[in-house]
PDB file of C-alpha atoms in Angstrom:
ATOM      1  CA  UNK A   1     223.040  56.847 171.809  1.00 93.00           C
ATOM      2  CA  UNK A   2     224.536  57.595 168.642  1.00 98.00           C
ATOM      3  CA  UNK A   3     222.559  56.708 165.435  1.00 97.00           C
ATOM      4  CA  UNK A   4     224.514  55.846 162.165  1.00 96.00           C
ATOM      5  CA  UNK A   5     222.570  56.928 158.678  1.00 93.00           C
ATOM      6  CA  UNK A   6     223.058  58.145 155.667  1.00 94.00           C
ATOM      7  CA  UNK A   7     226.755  57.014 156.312  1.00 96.00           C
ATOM      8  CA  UNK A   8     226.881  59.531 159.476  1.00 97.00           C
ATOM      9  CA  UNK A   9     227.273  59.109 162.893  1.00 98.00           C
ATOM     10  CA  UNK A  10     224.533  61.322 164.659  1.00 98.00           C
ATOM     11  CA  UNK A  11     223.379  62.758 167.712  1.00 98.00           C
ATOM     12  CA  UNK A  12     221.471  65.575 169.826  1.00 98.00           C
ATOM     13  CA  UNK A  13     222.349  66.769 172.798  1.00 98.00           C
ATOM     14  CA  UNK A  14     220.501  69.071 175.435  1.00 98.00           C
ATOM     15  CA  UNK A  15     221.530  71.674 177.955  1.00 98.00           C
ATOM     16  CA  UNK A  16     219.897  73.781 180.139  1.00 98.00           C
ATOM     17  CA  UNK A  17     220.433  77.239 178.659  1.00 98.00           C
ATOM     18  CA  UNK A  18     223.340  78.467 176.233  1.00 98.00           C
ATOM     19  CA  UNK A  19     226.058  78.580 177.899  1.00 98.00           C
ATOM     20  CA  UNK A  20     226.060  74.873 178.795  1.00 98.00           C
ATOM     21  CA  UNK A  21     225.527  73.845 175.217  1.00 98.00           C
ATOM     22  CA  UNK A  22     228.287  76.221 174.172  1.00 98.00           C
ATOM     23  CA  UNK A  23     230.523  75.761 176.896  1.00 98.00           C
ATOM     24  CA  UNK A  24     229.917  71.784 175.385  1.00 98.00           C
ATOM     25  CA  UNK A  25     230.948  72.407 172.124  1.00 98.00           C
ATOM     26  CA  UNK A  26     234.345  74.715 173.290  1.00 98.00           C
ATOM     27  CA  UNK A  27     235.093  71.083 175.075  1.00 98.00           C
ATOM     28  CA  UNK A  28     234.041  69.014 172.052  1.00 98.00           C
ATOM     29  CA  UNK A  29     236.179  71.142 169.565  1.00 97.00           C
ATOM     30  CA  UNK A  30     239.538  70.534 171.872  1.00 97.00           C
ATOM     31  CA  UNK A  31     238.878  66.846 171.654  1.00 96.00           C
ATOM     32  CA  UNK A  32     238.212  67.158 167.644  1.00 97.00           C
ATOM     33  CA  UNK A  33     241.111  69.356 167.141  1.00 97.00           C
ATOM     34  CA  UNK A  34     243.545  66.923 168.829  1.00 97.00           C
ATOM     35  CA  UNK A  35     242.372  64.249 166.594  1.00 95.00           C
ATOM     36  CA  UNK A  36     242.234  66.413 163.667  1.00 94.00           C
ATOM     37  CA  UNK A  37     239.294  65.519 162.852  1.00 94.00           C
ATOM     38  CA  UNK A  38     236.058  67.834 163.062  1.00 92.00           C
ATOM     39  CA  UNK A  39     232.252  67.615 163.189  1.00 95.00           C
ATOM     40  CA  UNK A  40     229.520  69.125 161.356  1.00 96.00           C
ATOM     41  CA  UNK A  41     226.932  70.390 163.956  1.00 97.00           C
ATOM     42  CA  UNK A  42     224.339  72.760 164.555  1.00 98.00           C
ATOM     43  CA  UNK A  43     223.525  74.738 167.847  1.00 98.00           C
ATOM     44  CA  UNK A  44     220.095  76.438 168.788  1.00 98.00           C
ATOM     45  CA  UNK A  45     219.884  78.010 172.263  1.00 98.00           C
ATOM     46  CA  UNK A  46     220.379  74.556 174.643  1.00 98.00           C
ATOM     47  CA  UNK A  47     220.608  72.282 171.973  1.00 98.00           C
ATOM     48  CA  UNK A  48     223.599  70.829 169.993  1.00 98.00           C
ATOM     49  CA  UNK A  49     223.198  68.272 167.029  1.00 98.00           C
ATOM     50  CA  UNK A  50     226.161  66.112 165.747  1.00 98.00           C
ATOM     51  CA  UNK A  51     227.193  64.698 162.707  1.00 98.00           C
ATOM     52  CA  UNK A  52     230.421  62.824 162.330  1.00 98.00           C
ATOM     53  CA  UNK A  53     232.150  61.203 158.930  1.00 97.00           C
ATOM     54  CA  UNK A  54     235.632  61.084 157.332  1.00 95.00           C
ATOM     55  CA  UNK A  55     235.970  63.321 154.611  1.00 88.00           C
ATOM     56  CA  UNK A  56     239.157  61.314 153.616  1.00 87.00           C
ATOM     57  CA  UNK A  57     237.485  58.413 153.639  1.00 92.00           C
ATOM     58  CA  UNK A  58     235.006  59.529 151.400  1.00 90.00           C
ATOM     59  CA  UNK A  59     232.719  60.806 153.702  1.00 92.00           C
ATOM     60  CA  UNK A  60     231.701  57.573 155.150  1.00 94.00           C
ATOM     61  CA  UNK A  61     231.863  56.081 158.844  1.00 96.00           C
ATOM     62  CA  UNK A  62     235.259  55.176 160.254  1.00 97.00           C
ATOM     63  CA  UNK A  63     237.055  54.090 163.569  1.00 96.00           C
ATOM     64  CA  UNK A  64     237.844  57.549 163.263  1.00 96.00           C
ATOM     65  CA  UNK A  65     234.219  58.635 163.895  1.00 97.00           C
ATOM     66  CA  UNK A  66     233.245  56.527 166.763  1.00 97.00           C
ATOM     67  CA  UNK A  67     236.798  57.355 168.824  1.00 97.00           C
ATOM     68  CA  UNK A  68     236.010  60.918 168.558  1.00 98.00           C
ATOM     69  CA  UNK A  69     231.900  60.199 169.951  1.00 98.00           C
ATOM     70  CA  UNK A  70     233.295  57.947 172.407  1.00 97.00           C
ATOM     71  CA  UNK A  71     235.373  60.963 173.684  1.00 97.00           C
ATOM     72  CA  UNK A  72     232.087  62.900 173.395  1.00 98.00           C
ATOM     73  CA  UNK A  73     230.213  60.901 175.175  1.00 97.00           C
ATOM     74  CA  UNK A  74     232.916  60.893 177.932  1.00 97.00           C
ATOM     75  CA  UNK A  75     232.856  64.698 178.023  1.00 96.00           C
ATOM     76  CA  UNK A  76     229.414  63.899 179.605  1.00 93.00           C
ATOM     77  CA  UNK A  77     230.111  62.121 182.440  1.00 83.00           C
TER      78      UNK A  77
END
């Protein structure tokens, strides 16, 4: 579940070894790319943290945000 502070969308994710994270994140950055729109994250061996906001909106939470973990989440299933 995605957890909204600090006027960010966040979440952690984890794999079973590096190459599943990372082969996550290639998938993730398609998605972001075709929305234009990209996350801040993190990656340490299986594990991937999240952070979404729109810069243009002044770094808050937008529509834009949850559309783009909605199509994370879906990358999941």
């Amino acid at each position: 579940m995605w957890n909204e502070t600090d006027n960010k969308l966040y979440k952690k994710f984890e794999f079973g070894n590096f190459s599943e994270a990372f082969a996550f994140m290639t998938r993730v950055a398609i998605e972001a790319e075709k929305m234009n729109h990209h996350p801040n994250w993190s990656n340490v061996y299986n594990k991937v943290e999240i952070w979404l906001n729109t810069h243009d909106a002044g770094d808050v939470v937008t529509e834009k945000d949850h559309k783009l973990a909605a199509k994370i989440d879906k990358l999941l299933s």
